XYZ file of C-alpha atoms in Angstrom:
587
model
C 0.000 0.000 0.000
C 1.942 3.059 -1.187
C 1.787 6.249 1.384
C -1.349 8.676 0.801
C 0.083 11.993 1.727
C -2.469 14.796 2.902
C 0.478 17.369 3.050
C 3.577 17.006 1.585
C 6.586 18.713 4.010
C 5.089 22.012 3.074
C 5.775 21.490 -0.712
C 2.039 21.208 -1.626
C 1.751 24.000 1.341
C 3.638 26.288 -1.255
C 1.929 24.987 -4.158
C -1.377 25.944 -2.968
C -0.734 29.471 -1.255
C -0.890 32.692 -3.219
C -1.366 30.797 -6.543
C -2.775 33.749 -8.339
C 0.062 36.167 -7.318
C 3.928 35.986 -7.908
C 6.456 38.233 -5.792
C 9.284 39.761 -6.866
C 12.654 40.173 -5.186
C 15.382 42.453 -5.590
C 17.643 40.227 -7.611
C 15.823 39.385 -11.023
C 16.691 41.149 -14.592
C 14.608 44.131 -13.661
C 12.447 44.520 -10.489
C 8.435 44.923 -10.831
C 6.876 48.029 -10.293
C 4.949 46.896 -7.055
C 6.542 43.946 -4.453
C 3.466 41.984 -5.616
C 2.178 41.616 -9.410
C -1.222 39.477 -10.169
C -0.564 36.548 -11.990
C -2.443 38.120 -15.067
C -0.213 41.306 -15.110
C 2.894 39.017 -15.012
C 1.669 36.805 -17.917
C 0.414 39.610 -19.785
C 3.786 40.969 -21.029
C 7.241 38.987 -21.996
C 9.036 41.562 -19.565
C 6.907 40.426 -16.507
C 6.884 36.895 -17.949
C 10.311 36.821 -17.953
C 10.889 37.713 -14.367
C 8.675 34.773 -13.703
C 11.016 32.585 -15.557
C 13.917 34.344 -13.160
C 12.065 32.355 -9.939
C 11.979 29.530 -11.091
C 15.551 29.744 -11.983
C 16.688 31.516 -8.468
C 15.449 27.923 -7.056
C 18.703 25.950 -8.591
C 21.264 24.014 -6.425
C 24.164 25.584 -5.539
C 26.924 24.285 -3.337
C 28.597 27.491 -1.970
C 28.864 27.523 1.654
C 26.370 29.984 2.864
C 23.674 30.543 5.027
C 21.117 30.871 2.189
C 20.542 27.981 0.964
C 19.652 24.466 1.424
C 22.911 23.618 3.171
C 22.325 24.064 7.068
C 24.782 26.389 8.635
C 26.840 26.961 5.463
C 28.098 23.581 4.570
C 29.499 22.271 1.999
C 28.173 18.392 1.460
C 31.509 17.328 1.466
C 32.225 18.209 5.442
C 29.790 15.158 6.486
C 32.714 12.827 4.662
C 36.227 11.883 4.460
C 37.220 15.311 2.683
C 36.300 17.799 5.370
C 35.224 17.941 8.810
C 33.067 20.467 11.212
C 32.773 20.411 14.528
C 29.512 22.430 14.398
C 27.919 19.672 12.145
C 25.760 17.574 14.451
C 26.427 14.728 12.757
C 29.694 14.588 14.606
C 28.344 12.922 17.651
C 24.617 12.265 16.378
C 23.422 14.188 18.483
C 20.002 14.638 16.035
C 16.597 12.411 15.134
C 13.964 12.251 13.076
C 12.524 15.325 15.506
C 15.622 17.383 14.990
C 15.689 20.618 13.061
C 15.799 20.806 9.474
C 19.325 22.705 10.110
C 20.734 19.567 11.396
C 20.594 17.754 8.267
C 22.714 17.611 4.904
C 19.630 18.627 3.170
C 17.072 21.549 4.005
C 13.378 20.691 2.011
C 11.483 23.599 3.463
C 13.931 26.509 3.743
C 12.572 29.604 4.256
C 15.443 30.644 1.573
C 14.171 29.853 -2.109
C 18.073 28.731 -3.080
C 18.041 24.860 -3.928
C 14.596 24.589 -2.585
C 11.727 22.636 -4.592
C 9.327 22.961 -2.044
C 9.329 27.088 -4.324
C 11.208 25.714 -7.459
C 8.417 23.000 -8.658
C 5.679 25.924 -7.877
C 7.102 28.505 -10.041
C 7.901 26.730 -12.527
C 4.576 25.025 -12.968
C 3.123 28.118 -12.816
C 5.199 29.547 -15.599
C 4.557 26.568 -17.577
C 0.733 26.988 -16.847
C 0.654 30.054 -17.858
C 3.086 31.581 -20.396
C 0.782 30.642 -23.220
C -1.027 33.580 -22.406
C 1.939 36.357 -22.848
C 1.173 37.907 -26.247
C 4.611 39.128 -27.134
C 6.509 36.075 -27.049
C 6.805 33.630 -30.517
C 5.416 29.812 -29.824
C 9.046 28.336 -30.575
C 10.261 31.272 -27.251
C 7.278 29.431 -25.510
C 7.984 25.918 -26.060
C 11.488 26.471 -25.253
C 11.111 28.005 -21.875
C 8.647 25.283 -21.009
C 11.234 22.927 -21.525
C 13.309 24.658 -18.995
C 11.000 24.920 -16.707
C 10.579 21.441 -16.723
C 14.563 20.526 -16.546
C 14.588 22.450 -12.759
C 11.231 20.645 -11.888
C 13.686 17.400 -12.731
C 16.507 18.620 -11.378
C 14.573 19.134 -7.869
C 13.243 15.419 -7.954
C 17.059 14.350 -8.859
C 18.274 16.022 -5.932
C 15.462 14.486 -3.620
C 15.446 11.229 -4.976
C 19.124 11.496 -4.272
C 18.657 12.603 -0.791
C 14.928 10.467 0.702
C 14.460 8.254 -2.078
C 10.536 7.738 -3.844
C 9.038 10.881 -3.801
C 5.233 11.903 -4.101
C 5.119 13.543 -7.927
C 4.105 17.124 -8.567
C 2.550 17.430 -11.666
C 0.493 21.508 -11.655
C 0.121 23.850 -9.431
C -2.291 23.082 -6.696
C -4.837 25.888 -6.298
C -6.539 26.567 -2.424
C -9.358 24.846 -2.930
C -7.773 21.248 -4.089
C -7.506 18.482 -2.110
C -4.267 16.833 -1.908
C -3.516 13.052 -1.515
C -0.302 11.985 -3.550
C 1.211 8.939 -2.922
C 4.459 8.292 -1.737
C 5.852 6.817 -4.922
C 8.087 3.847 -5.215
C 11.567 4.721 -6.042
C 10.899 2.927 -9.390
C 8.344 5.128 -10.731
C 9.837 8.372 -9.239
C 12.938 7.790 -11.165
C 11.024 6.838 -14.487
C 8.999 9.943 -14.166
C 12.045 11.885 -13.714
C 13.535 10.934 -16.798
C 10.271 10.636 -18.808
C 10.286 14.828 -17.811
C 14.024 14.987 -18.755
C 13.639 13.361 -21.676
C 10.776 15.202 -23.095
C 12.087 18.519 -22.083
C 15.401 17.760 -24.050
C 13.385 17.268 -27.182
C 11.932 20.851 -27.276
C 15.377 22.244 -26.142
C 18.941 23.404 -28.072
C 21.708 21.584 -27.496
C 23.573 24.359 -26.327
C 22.875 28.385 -26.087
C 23.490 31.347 -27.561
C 26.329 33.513 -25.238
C 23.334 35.786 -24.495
C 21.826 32.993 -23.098
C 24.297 31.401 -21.364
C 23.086 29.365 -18.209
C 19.540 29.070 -19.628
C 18.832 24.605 -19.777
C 19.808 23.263 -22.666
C 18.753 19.666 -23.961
C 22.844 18.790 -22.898
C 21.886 19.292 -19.004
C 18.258 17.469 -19.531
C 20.795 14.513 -21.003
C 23.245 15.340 -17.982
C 20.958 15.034 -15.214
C 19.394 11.983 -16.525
C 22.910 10.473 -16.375
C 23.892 11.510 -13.222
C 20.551 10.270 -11.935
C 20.736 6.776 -13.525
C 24.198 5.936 -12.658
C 23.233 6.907 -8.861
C 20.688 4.365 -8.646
C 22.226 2.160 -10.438
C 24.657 1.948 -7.645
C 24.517 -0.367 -4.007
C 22.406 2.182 -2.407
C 19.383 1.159 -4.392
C 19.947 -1.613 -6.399
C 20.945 -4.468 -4.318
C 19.737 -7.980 -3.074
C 19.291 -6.618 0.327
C 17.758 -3.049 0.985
C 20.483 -0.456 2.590
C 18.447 -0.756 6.011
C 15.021 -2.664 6.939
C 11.562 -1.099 7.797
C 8.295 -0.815 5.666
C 9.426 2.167 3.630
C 11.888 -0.752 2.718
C 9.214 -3.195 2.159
C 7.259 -1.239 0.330
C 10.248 -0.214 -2.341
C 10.137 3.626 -1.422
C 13.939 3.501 -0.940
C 15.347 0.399 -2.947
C 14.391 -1.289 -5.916
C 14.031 -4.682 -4.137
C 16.914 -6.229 -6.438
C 19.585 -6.183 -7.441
C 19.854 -6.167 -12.163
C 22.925 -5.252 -14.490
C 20.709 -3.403 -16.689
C 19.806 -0.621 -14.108
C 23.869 0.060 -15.190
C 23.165 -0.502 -18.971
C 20.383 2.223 -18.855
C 23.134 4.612 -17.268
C 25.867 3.429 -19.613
C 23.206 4.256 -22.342
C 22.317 7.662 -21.070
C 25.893 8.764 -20.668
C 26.769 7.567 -24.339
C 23.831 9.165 -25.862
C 25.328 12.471 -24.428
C 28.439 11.787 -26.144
C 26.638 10.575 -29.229
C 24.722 13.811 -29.565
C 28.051 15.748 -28.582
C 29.455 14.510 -31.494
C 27.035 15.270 -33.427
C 27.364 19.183 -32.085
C 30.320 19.247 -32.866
C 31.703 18.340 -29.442
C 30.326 21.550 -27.706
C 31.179 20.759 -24.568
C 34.452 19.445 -24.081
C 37.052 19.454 -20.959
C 39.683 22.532 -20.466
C 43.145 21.089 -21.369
C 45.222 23.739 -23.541
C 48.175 22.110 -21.256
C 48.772 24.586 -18.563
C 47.286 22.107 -15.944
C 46.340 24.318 -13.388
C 45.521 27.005 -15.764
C 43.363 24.722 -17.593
C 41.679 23.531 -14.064
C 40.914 26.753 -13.242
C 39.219 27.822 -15.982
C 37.238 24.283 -16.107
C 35.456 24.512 -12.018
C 35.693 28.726 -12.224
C 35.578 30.867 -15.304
C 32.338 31.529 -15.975
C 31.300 31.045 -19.702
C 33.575 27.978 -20.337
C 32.434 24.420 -22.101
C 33.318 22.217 -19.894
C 30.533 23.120 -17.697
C 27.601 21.743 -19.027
C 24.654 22.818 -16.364
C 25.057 25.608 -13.992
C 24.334 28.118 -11.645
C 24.221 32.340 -10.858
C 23.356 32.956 -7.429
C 25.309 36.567 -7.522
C 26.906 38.540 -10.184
C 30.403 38.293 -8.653
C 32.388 36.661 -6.215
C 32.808 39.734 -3.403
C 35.328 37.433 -1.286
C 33.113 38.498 2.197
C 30.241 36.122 3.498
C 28.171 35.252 0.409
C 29.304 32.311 -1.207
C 31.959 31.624 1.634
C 30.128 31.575 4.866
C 32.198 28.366 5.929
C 35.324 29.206 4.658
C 35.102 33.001 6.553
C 34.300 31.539 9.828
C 36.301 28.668 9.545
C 33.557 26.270 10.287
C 34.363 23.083 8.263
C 38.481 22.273 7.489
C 39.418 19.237 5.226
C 40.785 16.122 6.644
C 44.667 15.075 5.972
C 43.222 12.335 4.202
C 42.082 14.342 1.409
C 45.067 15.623 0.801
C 46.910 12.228 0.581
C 45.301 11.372 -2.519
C 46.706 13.526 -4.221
C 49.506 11.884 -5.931
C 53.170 12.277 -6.797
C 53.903 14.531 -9.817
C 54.800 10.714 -11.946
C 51.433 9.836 -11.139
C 52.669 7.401 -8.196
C 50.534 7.415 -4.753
C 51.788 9.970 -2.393
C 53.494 8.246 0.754
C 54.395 9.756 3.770
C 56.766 7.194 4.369
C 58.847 7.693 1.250
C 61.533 10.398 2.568
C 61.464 12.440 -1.071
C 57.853 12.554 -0.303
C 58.063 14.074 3.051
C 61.088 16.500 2.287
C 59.021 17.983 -0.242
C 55.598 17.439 0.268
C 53.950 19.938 -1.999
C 57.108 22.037 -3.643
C 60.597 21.402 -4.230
C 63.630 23.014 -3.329
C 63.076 25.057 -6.405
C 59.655 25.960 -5.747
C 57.914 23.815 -8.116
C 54.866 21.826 -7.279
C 55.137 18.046 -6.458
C 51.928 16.819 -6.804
C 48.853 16.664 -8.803
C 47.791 19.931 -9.451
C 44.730 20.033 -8.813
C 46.112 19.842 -4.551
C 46.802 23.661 -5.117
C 43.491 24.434 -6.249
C 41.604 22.018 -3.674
C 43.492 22.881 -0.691
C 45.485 25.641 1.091
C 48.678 24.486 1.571
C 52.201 25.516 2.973
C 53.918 27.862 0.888
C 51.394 28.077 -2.350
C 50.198 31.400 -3.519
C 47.607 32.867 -0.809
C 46.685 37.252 -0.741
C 49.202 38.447 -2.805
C 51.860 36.475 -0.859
C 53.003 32.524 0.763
C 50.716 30.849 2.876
C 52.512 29.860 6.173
C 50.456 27.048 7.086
C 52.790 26.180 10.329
C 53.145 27.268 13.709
C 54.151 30.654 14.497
C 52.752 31.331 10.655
C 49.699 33.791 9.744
C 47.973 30.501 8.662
C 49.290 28.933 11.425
C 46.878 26.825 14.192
C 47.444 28.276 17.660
C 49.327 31.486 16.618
C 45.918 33.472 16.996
C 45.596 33.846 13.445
C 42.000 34.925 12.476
C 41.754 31.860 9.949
C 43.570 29.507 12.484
C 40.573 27.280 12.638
C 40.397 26.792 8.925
C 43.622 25.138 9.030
C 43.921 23.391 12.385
C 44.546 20.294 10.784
C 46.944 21.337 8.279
C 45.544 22.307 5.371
C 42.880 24.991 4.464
C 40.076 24.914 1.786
C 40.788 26.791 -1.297
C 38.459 26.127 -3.947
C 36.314 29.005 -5.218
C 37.909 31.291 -2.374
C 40.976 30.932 -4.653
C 43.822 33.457 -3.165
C 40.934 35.801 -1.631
C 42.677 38.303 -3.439
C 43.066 39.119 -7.491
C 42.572 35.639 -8.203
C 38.457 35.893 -7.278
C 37.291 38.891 -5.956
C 35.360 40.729 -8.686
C 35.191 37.956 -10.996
C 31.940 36.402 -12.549
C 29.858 34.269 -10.324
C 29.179 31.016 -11.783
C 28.234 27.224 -9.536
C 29.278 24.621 -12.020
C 26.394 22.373 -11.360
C 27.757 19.358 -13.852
C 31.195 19.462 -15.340
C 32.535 17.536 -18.075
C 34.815 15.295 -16.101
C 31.674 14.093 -14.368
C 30.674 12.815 -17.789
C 33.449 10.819 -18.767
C 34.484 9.572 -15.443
C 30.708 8.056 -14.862
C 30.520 6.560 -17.961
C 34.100 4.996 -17.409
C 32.480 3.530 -13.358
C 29.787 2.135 -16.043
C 31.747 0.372 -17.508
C 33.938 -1.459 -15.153
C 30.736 -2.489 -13.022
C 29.510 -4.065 -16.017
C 33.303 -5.923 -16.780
C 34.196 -3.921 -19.945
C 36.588 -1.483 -18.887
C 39.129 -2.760 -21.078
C 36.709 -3.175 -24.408
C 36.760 -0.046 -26.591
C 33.500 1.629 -27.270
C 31.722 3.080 -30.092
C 33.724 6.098 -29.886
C 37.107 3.564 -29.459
C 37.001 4.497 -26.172
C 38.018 2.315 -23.178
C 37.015 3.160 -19.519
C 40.748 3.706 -19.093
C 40.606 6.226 -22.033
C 37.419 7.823 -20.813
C 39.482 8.513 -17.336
C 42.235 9.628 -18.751
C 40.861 12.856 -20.272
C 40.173 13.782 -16.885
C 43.286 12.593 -15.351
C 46.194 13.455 -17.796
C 44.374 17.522 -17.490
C 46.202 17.281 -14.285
C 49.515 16.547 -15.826
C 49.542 13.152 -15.143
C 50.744 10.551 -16.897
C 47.629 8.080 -17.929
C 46.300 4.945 -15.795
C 46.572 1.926 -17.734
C 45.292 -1.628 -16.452
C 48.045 -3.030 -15.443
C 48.398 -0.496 -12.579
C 44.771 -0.122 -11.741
C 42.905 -3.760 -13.237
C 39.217 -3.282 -14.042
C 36.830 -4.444 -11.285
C 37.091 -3.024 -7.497
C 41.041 -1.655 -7.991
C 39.403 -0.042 -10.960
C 36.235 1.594 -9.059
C 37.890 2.757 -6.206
C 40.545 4.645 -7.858
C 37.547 6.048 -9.863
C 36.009 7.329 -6.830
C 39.153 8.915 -5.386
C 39.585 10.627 -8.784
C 36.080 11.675 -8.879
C 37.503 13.253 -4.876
C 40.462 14.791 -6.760
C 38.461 16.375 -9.715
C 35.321 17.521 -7.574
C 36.145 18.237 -4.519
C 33.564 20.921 -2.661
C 31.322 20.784 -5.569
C 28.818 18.099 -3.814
C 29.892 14.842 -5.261
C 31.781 13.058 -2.897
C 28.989 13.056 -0.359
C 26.720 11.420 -3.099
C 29.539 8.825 -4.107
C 29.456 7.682 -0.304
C 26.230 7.708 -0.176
C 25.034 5.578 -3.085
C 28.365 3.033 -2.426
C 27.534 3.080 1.338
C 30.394 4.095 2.630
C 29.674 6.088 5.736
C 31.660 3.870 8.173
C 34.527 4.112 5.942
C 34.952 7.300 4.781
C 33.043 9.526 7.355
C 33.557 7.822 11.127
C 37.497 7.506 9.648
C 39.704 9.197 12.328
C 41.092 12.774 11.521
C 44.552 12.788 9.927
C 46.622 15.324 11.203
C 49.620 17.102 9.887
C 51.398 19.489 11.962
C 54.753 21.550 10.206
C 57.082 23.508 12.055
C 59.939 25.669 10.557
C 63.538 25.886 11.276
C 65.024 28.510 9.529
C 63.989 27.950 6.225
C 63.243 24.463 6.497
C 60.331 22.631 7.253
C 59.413 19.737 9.096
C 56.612 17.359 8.746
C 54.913 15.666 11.618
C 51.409 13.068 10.417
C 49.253 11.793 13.352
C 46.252 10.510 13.724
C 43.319 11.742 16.174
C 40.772 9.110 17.380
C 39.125 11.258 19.470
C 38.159 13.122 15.910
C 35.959 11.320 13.869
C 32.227 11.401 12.685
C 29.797 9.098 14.237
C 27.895 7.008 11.600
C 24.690 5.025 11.885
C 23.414 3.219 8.446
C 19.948 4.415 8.257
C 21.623 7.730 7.593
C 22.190 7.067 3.645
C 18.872 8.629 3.489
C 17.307 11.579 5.207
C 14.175 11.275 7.625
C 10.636 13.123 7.191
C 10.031 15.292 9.760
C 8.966 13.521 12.697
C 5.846 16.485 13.132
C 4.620 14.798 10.227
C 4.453 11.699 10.672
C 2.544 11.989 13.849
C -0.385 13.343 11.981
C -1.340 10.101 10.816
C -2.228 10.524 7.805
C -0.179 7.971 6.557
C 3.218 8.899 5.834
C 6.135 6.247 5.663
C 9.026 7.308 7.724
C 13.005 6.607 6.001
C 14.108 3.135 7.343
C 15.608 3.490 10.879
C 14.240 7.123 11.787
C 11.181 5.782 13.263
């Protein structure tokens, strides 16, 4: 018996309140000339109608640590792993339930902020679809078109939740006042086929790529990106298994597996990520990764220039980065710091795996005597670290330095453990203050690196493709950016050797842009990777030497519980009896 659900977590709430009006904020193409505009004034011109469209947009994901947003308290996902750690996430200790606050969770559904939330994105966007028909000044092909992208961020939101709570009820208008509403709680089956069924028929009514004028509007390439990263996650252990993650009716009732475990759930996401390639091609390979071969040049511009093809879906929370609290909450108050363990996998510049042990390694950890970088690039941009660029000048990441833990340092907390995040913050200086805001949402890399896991779980890493492509090829346009030398199989053999180095690249590649928490997630990894100890590196200089002291902490580590690969309905909720089927284990 599938869940009859009287009131959705205040999604169908939203839905159904103030139908017939839209607000306005502050931060759309042109304001309104009144706070509130009825809904027939807004669809009666393409200027209002296109303000409309803004909403639905303003509702995207985006990872940036800040306070508005989905993210409680300014996370970034990848603090509740192995890459990061906060001592202000509650997760630390477990010190939450199914009664907790929404703040206490990876994932905010009914944030008063409209940032990442569908519980305002599915609204708007229904009601744009609903209703743009009616604006005289726009063609039908301008009609169809933003249709389509209305329905991408509808898919995108049910991506994102499927990711997060598994079946979802489906939203398919907007609910007026006087409706009654009793959706089921659908299986995880039929929410996922829905999803795609909407990506799939908003690609066909969309371009494969925009004009520069319309650059971050959804194209039919992020409908097709989506649907990949969508079927390779439940394609993976999480969901399709012989045994559900945890036990409990939602189980029973396939709201959070699909009750087995079939190979084909990885051909359908082998499929999807080759018909992006396919129609690629056929564009004349659009999008395509950064790699002019100034590796960290070419990294840059890949995660952070705005306007670049690599990215393939993204999104513009501000106009620029202003380097204060915006997108940077975390990193400014020095609430989540990444874990030594990160920054071990980072390899040796030859491609070999970094080793504290091997005395080269540890006299020159990230430069060497003649101030050249050691390691995979992409460290540098990932991670502060001990004597890299940082404000116009070295970063002294050691005691006694200005980045230095326990010197009284205003960003000592950021690097307590050794290292400080650097992504998007950049050098806080030149490097991204002032420059074009952009959250790349899906990147290239994420393309060819999930269609190279595809492969190897289905045992044909080492058979070339349609495209001659191997899975060893396919990861090797990601890796080699770096300035690495290429992976072949007799270093890394397909099967589990193969996967997990996949996974640590995917670390390497997208580190704080809200993958790795998914990856641990959907390969169940949470005892692993999050309740690991902290790794600890503590450097002290001697004249103009350094030394190099690794520890371990046990007294620093995450505690994990297995119902937590999916996130609870709010307790308040379920005790009004109407029905609704708590997650397995928050009961």
């Amino acid at each position: 018996m599938k869940t009859k659900i009287l009131l959705f977590l205040g999604l169908l709430t939203g839905l159904a309140t103030g139908c017939e009006d839209l607000k306005f904020g502050d931060n759309f193409l042109e304001k309104p000339n009144s706070d509130e505009v009825s809904i027939d004034t807004v669809f009666a011109s393409k200027k209002y109608a296109d303000q409309a469209m803004n909403q639905f947009y303003k509702s995207l994901w985006d990872f940036m640590p800040t306070l508005d947003g989905c993210h409680p308290e300014g996370k970034i996902l990848d603090g509740y792993t192995d890459l990061g750690y906060s001592q202000r996430i509650s997760w630390t200790h477990g010190a939450f339930n199914a009664s907790s606050s929404a703040a206490n969770f990876p994932f905010q559904l009914a944030h008063e902020e409209v940032v990442g939330d569908p519980t305002y994105g599915i609204r708007k966007s229904y009601v744009y679809i609903e209703n743009v028909d009616r604006v005289p000044d726009m063609s039908d092909d301008e009609k169809r078109i933003r249709k389509a992208e209305a329905k991408v961020v509808i898919a995108s939101h049910y991506v994102q939740m499927i990711r997060f709570y598994g079946g979802m009820p489906w939203i398919d208008h907007a609910y007026k006042p006087e409706e009654m509403f009793r959706l089921p709680r659908m299986t995880l089956e039929e929410t996922v086929n829905k999803t795609v069924a909407l990506l799939d028929e908003a690609a066909a009514d969309l371009p494969w790529y925009t004009s520069a004028d319309e650059y971050g509007h959804m194209t039919a390439a992020a409908a097709k990106a989506l649907k990949f990263r969508l079927l390779l996650f439940v394609a993976s252990p999480l969901f399709n298994n012989t045994e559900a993650y945890y036990d409990g009716q939602a189980a029973t009732e396939l709201l959070t597996w699909y009750g087995d475990y079939q190979d084909n759930r990885w051909e359908d996401a082998l499929k999807a990520g080759k018909d992006f390639l396919r129609i690629n091609q056929e564009n004349d390979n659009y999008y395509r990764i950064e790699n002019t071969g100034d590796p960290r040049t070419d990294y840059v511009n890949g995660y952070f220039t705005k306007g670049n093809q690599e990215v393939v879906m993204a999104s513009f929370r501000w106009g620029t980065y202003d380097g204060v609290d915006k997108p940077f909450r975390m990193y400014e108050g020095g609430y989540g710091a990444p874990r030594g363990n990160y920054a071990d996998m980072f390899q040796w510049h030859d491609g070999s795996k970094f080793d504290w042990n091997n005395p080269e390694h540890r006299a020159h950890p990230f430069f060497d005597a003649a101030g050249n970088p050691t390691r995979d690039i992409r460290l540098y941009e990932n991670l502060v670290v001990n004597g890299d660029k940082w404000q116009g000048r070295t970063a002294e990441v050691y005691k006694g330095g200005r980045e230095g833990y326990g010197t009284g340092s205003k960003v000592q907390q950021k690097t307590q453990y050794g290292y400080g995040f650097r992504k998007f913050v950049r050098d806080k200086k030149n490097e991204m203050k002032g420059k074009p805001y952009s959250c790349p949402l899906i990147r290239m890399p994420e393309i060819y690196l999930g269609v190279a896991e595809a492969m190897n779980q289905l045992g044909r890493a080492n058979s070339a493709d349609e495209f001659g492509m191997t899975a060893y090829d396919y990861l090797n346009l990601v890796h080699t950016r770096a300035g690495l030398p290429p992976v072949t199989a007799s270093e890394i053999p397909q099967g589990d050797a193969l996967l997990s180095y996949l996974l640590d690249e995917r670390a390497r590649e997208f580190g704080q842009e809200d993958v790795r928490y998914f990856d641990m997630t959907r390969y169940k990894k949470g005892t692993e990777w999050a309740a690991r100890p902290m790794e600890m590196l503590e450097i002290t200089k001697t004249g103009k030497n350094f030394e190099y002291n690794v520890s371990v902490r046990d007294d620093i580590k995450y505690y994990w519980n297995e119902y937590w690969y999916l996130l609870p309905f709010p307790v308040a909720e379920i005790n009004k009896k109407y029905g609704l089927i708590q997650n397995p284990g928050w009961e």
